Coordinates of C-alpha atoms and ligand atoms in Angstrom, one line a residue:
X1 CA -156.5 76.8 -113.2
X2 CA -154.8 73.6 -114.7
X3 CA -152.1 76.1 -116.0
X4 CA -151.7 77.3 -112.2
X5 CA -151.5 73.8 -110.8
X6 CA -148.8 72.5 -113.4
X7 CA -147.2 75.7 -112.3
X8 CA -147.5 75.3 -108.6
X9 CA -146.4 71.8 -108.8
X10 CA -143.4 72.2 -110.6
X11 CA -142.0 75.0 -108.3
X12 CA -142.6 71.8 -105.4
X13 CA -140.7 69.8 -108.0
X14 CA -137.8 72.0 -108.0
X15 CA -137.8 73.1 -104.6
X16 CA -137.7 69.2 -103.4
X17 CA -135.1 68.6 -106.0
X18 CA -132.7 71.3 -105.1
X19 CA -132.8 71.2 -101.3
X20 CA -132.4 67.4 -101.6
X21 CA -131.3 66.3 -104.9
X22 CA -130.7 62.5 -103.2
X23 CA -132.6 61.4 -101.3
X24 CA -133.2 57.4 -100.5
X25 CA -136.7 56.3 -99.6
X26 CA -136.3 53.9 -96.5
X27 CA -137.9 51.2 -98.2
X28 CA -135.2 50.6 -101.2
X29 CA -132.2 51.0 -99.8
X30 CA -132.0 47.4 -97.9
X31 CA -132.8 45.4 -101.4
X32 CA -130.8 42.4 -102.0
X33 CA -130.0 41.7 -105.2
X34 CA -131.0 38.3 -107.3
X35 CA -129.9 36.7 -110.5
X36 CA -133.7 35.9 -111.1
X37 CA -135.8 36.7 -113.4
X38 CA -138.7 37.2 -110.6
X39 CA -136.8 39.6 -108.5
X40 CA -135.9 42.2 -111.6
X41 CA -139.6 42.1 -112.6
X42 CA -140.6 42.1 -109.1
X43 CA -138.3 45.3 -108.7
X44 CA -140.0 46.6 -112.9
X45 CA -143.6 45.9 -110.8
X46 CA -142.4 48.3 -107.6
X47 CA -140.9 51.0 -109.9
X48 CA -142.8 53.9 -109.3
X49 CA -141.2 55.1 -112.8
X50 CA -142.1 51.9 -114.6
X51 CA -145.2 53.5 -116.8
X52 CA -142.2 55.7 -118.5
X53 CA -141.0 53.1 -120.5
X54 CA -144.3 52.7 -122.8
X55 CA -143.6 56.4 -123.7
X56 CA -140.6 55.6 -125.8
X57 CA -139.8 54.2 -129.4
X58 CA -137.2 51.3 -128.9
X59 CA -134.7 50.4 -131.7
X60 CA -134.7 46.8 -133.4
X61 CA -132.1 44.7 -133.9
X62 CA -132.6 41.9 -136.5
X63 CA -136.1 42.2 -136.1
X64 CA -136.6 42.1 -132.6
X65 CA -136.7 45.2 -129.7
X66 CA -133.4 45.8 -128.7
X67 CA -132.1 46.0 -124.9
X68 CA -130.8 49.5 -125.4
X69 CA -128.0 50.8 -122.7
X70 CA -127.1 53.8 -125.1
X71 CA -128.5 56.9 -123.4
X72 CA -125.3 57.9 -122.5
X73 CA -124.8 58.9 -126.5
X74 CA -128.0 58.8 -127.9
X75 CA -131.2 58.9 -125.7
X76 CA -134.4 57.0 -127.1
X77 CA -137.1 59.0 -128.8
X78 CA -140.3 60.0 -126.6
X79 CA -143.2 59.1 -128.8
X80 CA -144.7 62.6 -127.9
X81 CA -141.7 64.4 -129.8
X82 CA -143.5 63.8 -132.9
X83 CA -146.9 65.7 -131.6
X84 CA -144.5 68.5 -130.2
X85 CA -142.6 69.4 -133.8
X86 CA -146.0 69.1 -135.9
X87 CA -147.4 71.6 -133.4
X88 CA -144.8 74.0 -134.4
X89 CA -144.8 73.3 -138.0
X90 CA -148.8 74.0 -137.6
X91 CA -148.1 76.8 -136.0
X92 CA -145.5 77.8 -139.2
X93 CA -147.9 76.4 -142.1
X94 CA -151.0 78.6 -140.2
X95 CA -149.0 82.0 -138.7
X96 CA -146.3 82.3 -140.6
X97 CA -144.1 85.1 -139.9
X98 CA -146.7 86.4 -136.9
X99 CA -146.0 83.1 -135.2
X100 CA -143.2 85.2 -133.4
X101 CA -145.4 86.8 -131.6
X102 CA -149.1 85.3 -131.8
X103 CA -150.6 82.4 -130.8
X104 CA -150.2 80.4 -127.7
X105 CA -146.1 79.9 -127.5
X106 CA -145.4 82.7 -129.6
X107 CA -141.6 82.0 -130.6
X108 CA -140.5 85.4 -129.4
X109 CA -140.2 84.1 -125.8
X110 CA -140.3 80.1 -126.4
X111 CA -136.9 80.1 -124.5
X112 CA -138.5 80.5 -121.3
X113 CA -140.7 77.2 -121.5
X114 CA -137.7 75.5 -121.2
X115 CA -136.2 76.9 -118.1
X116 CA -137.9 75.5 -115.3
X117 CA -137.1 71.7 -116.1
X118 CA -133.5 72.8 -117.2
X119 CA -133.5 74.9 -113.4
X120 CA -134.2 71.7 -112.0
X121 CA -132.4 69.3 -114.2
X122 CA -128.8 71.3 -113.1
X123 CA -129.6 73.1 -109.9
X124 CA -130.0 76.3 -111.2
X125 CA -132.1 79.8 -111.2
X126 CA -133.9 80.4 -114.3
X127 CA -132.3 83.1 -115.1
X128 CA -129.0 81.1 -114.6
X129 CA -129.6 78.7 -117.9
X130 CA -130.8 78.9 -121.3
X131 CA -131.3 76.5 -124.0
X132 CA -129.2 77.5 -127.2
X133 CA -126.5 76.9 -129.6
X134 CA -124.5 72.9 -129.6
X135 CA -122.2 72.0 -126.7
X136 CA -119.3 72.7 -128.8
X137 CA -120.0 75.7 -129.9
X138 CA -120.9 76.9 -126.8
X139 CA -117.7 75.8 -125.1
X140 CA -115.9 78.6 -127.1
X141 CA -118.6 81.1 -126.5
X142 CA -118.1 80.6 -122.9
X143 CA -114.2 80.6 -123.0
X144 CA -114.6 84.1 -124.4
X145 CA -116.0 85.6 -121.1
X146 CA -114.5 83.1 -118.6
X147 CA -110.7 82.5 -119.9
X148 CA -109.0 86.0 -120.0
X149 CA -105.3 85.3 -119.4
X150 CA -102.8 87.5 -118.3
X151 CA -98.8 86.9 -118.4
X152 CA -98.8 85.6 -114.8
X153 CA -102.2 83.8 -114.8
X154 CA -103.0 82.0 -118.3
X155 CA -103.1 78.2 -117.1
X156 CA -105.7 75.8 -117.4
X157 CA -106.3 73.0 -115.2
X158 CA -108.4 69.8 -116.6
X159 CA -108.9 66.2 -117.1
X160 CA -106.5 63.7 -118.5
X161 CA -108.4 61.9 -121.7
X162 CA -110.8 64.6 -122.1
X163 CA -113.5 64.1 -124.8
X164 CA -111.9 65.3 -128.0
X165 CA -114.2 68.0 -128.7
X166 CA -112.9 69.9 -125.3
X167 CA -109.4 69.0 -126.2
X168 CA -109.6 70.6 -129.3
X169 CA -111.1 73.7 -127.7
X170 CA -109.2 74.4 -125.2
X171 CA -106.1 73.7 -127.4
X172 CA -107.4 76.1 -130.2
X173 CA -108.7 78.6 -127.5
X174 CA -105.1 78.3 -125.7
X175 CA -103.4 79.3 -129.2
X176 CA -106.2 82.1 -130.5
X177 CA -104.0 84.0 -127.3
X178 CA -101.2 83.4 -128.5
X179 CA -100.3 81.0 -125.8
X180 CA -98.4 77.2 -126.0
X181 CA -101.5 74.8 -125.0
X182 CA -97.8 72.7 -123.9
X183 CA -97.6 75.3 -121.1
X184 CA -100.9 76.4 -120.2
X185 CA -103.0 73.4 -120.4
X186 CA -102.1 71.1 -117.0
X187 CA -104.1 68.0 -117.6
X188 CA -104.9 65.9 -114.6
X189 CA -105.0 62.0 -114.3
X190 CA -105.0 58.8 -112.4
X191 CA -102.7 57.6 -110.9
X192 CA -100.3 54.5 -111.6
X193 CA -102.9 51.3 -112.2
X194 CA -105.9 53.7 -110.8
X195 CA -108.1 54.1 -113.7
X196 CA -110.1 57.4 -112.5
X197 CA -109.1 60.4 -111.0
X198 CA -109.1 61.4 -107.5
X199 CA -111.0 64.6 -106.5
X200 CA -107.3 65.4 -104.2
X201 CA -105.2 65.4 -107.2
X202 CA -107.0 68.0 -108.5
X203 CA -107.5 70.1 -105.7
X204 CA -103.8 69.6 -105.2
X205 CA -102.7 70.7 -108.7
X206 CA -105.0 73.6 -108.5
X207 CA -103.7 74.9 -104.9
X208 CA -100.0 74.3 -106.4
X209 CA -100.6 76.0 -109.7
X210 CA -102.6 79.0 -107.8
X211 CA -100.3 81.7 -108.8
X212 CA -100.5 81.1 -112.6
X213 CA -104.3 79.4 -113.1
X214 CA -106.9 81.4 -114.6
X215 CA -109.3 78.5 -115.5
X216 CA -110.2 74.8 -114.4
X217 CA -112.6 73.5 -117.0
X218 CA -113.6 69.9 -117.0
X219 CA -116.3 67.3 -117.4
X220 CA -118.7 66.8 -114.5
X221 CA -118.8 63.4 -115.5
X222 CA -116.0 61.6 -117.6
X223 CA -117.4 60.0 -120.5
X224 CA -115.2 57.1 -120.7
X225 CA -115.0 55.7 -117.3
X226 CA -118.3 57.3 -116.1
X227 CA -117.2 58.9 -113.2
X228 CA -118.7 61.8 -111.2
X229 CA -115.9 64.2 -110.2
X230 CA -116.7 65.9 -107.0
X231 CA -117.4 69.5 -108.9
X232 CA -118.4 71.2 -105.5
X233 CA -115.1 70.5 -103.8
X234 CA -113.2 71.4 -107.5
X235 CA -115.3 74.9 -107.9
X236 CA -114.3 76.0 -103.8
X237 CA -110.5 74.8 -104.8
X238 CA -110.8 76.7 -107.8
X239 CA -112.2 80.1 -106.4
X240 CA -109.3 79.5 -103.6
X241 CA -106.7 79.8 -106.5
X242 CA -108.8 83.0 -107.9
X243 CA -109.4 81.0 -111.1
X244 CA -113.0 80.8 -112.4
X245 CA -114.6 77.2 -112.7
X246 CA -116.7 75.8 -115.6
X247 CA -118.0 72.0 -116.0
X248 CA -118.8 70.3 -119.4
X249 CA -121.8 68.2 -118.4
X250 CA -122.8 66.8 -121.4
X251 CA -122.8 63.3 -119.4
X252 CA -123.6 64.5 -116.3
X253 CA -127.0 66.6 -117.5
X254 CA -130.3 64.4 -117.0
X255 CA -127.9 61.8 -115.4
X256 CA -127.1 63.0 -112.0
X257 CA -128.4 65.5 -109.4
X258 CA -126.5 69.0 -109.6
X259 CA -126.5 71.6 -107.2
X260 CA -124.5 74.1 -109.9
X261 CA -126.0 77.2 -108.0
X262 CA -125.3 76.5 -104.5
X263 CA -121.9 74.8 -105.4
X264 CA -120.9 78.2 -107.3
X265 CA -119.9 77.3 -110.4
X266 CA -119.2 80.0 -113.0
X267 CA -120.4 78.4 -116.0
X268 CA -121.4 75.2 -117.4
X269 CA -123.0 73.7 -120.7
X270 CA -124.3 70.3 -121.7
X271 CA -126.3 68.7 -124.6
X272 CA -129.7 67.6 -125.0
X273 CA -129.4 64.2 -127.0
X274 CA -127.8 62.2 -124.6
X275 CA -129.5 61.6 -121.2
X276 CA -132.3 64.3 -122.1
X277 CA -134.0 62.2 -125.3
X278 CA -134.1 65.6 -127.5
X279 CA -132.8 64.0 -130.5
X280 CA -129.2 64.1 -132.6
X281 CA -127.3 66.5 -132.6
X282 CA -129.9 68.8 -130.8
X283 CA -129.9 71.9 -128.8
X284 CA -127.7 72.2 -126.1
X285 CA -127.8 74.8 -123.1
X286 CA -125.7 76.7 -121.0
X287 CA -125.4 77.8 -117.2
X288 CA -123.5 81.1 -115.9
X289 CA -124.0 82.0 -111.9
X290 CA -126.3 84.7 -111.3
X291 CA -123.1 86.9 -109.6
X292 CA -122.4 87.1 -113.8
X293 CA -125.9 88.1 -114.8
X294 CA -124.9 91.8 -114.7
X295 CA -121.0 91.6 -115.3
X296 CA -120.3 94.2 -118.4
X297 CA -116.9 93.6 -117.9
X298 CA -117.3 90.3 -119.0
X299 CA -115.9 90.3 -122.5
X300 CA -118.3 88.2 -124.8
X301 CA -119.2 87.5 -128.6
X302 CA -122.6 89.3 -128.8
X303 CA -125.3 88.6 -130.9
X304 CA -128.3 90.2 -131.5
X305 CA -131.0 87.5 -129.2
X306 CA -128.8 88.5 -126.2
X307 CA -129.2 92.1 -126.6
X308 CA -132.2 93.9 -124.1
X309 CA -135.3 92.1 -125.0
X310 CA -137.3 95.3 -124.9
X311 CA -134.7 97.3 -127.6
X312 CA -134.0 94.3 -129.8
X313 CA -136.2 95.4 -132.9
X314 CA -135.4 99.1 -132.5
X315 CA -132.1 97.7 -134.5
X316 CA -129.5 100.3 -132.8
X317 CA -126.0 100.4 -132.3
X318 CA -124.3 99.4 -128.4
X319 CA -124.7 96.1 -127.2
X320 CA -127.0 95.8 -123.8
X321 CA -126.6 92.2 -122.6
X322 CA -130.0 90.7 -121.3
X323 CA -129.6 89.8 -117.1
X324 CA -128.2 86.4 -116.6
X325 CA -127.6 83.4 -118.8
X326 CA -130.1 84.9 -121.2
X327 CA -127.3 87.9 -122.6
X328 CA -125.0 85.3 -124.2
X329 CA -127.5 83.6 -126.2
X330 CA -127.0 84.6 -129.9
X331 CA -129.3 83.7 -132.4
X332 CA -133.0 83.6 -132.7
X333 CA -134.4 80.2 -130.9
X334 CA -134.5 77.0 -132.7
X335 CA -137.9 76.6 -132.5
X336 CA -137.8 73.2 -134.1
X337 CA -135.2 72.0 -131.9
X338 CA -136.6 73.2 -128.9
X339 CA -140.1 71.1 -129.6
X340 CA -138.2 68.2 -129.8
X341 CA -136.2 69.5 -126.0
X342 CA -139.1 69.9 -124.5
X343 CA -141.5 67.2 -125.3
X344 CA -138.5 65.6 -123.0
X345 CA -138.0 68.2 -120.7
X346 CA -141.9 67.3 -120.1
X347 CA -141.2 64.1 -119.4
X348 CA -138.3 64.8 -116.5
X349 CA -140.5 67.0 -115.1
X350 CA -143.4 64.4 -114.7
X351 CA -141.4 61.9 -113.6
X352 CA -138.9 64.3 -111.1
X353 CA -135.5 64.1 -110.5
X354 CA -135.4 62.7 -107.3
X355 CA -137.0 59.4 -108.0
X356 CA -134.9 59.5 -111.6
X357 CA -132.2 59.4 -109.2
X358 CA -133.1 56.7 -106.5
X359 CA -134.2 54.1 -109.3
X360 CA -131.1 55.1 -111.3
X361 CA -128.8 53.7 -108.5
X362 CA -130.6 51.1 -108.0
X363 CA -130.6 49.9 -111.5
X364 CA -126.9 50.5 -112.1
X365 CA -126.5 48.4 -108.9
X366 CA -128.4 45.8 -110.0
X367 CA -126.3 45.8 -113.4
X368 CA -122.9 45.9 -111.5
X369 CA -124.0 43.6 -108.9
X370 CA -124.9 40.8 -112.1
X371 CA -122.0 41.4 -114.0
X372 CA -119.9 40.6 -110.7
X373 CA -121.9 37.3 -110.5
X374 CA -120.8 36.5 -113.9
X375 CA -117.7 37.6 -114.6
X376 CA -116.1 36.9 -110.9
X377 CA -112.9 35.4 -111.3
X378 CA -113.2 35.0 -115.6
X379 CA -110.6 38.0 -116.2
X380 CA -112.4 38.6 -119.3
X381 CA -113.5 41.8 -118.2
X382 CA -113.2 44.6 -115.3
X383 CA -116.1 47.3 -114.0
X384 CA -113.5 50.5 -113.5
X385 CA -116.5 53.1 -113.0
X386 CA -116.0 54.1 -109.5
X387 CA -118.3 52.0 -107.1
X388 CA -119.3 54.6 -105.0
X389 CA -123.5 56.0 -105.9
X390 CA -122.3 59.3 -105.5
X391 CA -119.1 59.3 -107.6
X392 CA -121.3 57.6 -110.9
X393 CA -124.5 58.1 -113.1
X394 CA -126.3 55.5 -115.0
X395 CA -123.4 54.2 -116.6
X396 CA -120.8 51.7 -116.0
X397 CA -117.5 51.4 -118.1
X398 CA -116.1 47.3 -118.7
X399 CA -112.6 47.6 -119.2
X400 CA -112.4 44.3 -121.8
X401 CA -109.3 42.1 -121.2
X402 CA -109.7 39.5 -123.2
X403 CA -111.8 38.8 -126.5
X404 CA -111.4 42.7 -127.6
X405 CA -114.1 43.9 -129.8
X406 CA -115.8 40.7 -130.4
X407 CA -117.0 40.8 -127.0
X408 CA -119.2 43.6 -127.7
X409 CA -120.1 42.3 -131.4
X410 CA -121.4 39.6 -129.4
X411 CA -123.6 41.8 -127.2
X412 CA -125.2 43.3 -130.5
X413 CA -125.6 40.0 -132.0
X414 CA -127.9 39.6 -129.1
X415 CA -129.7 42.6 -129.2
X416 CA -127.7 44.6 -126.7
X417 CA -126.8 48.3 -127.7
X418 CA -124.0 49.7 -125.6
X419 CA -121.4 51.2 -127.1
X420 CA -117.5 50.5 -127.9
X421 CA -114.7 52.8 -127.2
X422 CA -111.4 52.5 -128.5
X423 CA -109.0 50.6 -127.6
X424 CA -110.9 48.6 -125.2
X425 CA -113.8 49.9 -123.0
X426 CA -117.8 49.2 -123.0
X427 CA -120.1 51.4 -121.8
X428 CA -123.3 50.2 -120.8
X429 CA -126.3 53.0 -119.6
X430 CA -129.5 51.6 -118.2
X431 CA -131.4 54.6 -118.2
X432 CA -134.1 55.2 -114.9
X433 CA -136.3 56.3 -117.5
X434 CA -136.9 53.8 -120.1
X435 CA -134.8 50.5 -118.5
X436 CA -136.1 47.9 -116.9
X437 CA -134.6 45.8 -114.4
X438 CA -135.6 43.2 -116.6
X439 CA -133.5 44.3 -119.0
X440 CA -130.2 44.3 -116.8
X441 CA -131.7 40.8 -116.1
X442 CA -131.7 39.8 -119.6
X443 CA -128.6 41.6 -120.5
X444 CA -127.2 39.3 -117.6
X445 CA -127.9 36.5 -119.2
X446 CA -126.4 37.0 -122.8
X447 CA -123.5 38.1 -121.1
X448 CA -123.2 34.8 -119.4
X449 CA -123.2 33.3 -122.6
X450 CA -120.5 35.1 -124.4
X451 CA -117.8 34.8 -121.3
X452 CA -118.4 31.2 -122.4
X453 CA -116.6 32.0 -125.3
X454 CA -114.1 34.4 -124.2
X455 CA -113.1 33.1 -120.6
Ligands
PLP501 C1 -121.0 64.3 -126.4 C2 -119.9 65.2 -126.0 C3 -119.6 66.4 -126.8 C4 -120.3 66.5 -128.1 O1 -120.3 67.9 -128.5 P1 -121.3 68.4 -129.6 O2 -121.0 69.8 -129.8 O3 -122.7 68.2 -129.1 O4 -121.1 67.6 -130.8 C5 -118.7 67.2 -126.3 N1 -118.1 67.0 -125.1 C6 -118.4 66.0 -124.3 C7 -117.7 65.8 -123.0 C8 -119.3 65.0 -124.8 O5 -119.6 64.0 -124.0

C-alpha cells in the first residue's frame, strides 16, 4: 500500500511537472527584495523547501561551515547517500553473485528505479532516459547514431566557448570521418560587446547552413555565462534544416525545467554530480526521443546490457537493441554508483521540481538583486548571465574587472565557495535545495567588504 501511494504520487509529481514545468504561486511573485538580514530569513522561514537543507553535509573552510554556491560543479553530499551505498554493499557481502537477481532491488533491473525522477527531472518518458556511462563518454556514444555525414550534409552547428570536453568531441568525432572540424564544425557566438548568445543567431545559422548541416549539438545551458538557450525554438530550427538535434545538459539537468519530449529533441545526456548531488565523477544518463526507440537503422556501438533483456544470457550472436533509451546502454549497471544517484534522485522527487524551480528564481533574484546594491556603480565587477528567469538557472556569472583573481581568494578567505574560471569570470550557484536566502544575505555582506578593497 505505501509502495502504491509513493507510486501514485510520483506519477502526480511528473504529470504536474511536465504539463507545467513553471509555474509561479501568486503569493511569491510580488516580493520585494531587502538588504536585511530579517527579510532573507523571513523568506528561509516561508520556504516551503527550507527542511532540505538539514539533509546535506556542508564543507568547512578554516574551521567553520562554508557558504557553498558550488552546485553548479560539485553538488553537496545528501547525508542519506551513505545509508544508500552500505545497503548495496550489504546486499554484495550477504548475496553475492545472486544479488543480480534476488532480494529486494535485485541489480538485474536496478536501472529502472531511476527512471521516474530522471522522466521528471528532463521531461521525458521512461523509456526515453537511462542512467549509464559519464557525460563524456556518452557524447561519443551518441554521435555514433546521431552524426552520420554525407558529402553534401556533414556540418555541425554549436556554441562558441563550448566546454572543452564537447570541443574535443566533436573535433575528434569530426576527424574519425575523415572530415576537417575547420569546415564542418560552424560555431556560434555573441555578438560584438554581447556576452551571450542570441537564440536568432542560431536559428539563423542553422536555416542558412540547411543544405549542408547534419547536426546541431550544444549545451542546454552554457557553463560559463549560465545561460539557458532557448532549446525548443533550436530543436524546430534544426528539424526545419533536416539535421537531428542533441543538447549537453550537464548544467541544465536538476537546474532548470525541460520539456525534452514535447520539444522533440533527438538526444541529450547530462551528469549526475553537478546539480543532482550523486557524487564526483558519477553516473551520468542519457535521453533519445521515443520516435528512435525502434530505429535499427540507427548505427550504434552495441554492447551486451543493450541487447533484448529477455535473450541477454542465452549469449548468441545478432545484436537486438532493447526499445528506447534502454538499447544504447552498454555495460552492466553501476550498482554502486547508482545508490549514490538515487539517494538524490529521492530527494528531487520529495521535494518536486516545480517548487525547485519557483524558489530557485527567487533566490538567484535575491543574489542578483544584492550584488546590484553593492556593486552599482564600483566597476569592479559585471553580472553577464542573462537577466531574464527563463533564459538562466541557479547560477550567475560575475565578469571581474578589476582585482582579478584576488577577488575571489577573498570570497574563500571568507568562507564563500564559488568557483573561478579563467581568465576572469565567477560563478556563484545558490542551489533551491540546500541555500538559504540567508546565505545570499551573508554572501552579500562579505562581498561588500572586499569591493572595499578592490573599488
Ligand atoms: C561538467 C561538464 C562535462 C564533464 O564531462 P565528464 O565526462 O562528466 O567529465 C562535460 N561537458 C559539459 C558541458 C560540462 O559542463
Amino acid at each position: 500500500m505505501e509502495k502504491e501511494n509513493q507510486g501514485f504520487f510520483l506519477q502526480i509529481e511528473i504529470r504536474k511537472f511536465i504539463d507545467n514545468p513553471n509555474p509561479r504561486s501568486p503569493d511569491m511573485s510580488n516580493i520585494e527584495y531587502q538588504f536585511t538580514e530579517d527579510f532573507a530569513k523571513s523568506m528561509d522561514t516561508k520556504d516551503p523547501l527550507g527542511s532540505f537543507r538539514a539533509e546535506f553535509l556542508f564543507p568547512k573552510v578554516d574551521g567553520k561551515e562554508a557558504i557553498y554556491f558550488c552546485g553548479n560543479s560539485l553538488g553537496l553530499q545528501p547525508k542519506s547517500t551513505k545509508n544508500y551505498i552500505e545497503k548495496e554493499l550489504g546486499n554484495w557481502a550477504n548475496l553475492a553473485v545472486d544479488g543480480h537477481f534476488h532480494g529486494e532491488d535485485a541489480w538485474y533491473h536496478i536501472r529502472k528505479k531511476s527512471k521516474p525522477a530522471l522522466a521528471a527531472i528532463l521531461g521525458a518518458h521512461e523509456h526515453e532516459v537511462v542512467a549509464m556511462n559519464n557525460l563524456s563518454s556518452n557524447l561519443h556514444f551518441l554521435m555514433v547514431s546521431f552524426y552520420q555525414p554525407t558529402k553534401t550534409k556533414f556540418k555541425i552547428i554549436t556554441e562558441a566557448g563550448a566546454f572543452p570536453s564537447d570541443m574535443y568531441m566533436l573535433e575528434t568525432q569530426v576527424k574519425f570521418h575523415g572530415l576537417n572540424p575547420a569546415e564542418a564544425i560552424i560555431e556560434i557566438g555573441p555578438r560584438k560587446g554581447e556576452h551571450t548568445i542570441r537564440t536568432e543567431d542560431f536559428v539563423k545559422a542553422i536555416e542558412e547552413n540547411k543544405d549542408h548541416l547534419a547536426l546541431v549539438m550544444m549545451a542546454g545551458l552554457q557553463y560559463y555565462t549560465g545561460q539557458v538557450f532557448d532549446m525548443e525554438a533550436i530543436t524546430a530550427a534544426g528539424h526545419n534544416a533536416g539535421a537531428n538535434v542533441g543538447f549537453d545538459l550537464a548544467h541544465a539537468a536538476g537546474n532548470v525545467p525541460m520539456k525534452l519530449h514535447d520539444w522533440g529533441v533527438d538526444f541529450a545526456t547530462w551528469c549526475s554530480y553537478k546539480y543532482m548531488n550523486s557524487g564526483p565523477g558519477n553516473i551520468s544518463g542519457i535521453f533519445v526521443h521515443e520516435r528512435h526507440a525502434e530505429s535499427p537503422e540507427l548505427p550504434r556501438f552495441a554492447g551486451w546490457w543493450g541487447h533484448d533483456e529477455g535473450e541477454r544470457f542465452k549469449m548468441e550472436k545478432g545484436f537486438i537493441p532493447m526499445y528506447g533509451a534502454d538499447g544504447w546502454q552498454l555495460a552492466n549497471s553501476n550498482v554502486l554508483a547508482l545508490a549514490a544517484h538515487q539517494a538524490s534522485l529521492d530527494i528531487f522527487m520529495r521535494a518536486g521540481m516545480n517548487k525547485l524551480r519557483e524558489k530557485s528564481e527567487l533566490l538567484t533574484g535575491y543574489l542578483e538583486f544584492l550584488i546590484r546594491e553593492i556593486s552599482g556603480s564600483s566597476g569592479v565587477l559585471e553580472i553577464i548571465t542573462p537577466k531574464e528567469p527563463k533564459e538562466r538557472g541557479c547560477q550567475l556569472s560575475l565578469l571581474i574587472h578589476k582585482g582579478g583573481k584576488e577577488v575571489f581568494d577573498e570570497f574563500y578567505k571568507n568562507g564563500i565557495v564559488g568557483d573561478w574560471r579563467h581568465p576572469n569570470v565567477i560563478r556563484l550557484a545558490p542551489t533551491p535545495l540546500y541555500n538559504s536566502f540567508l546565505d545570499v544575505y551573508r554572501f552579500a555582506r562579505i562581498l561588500e567588504q572586499s569591493l572595499k578593497k578592490f573599488a
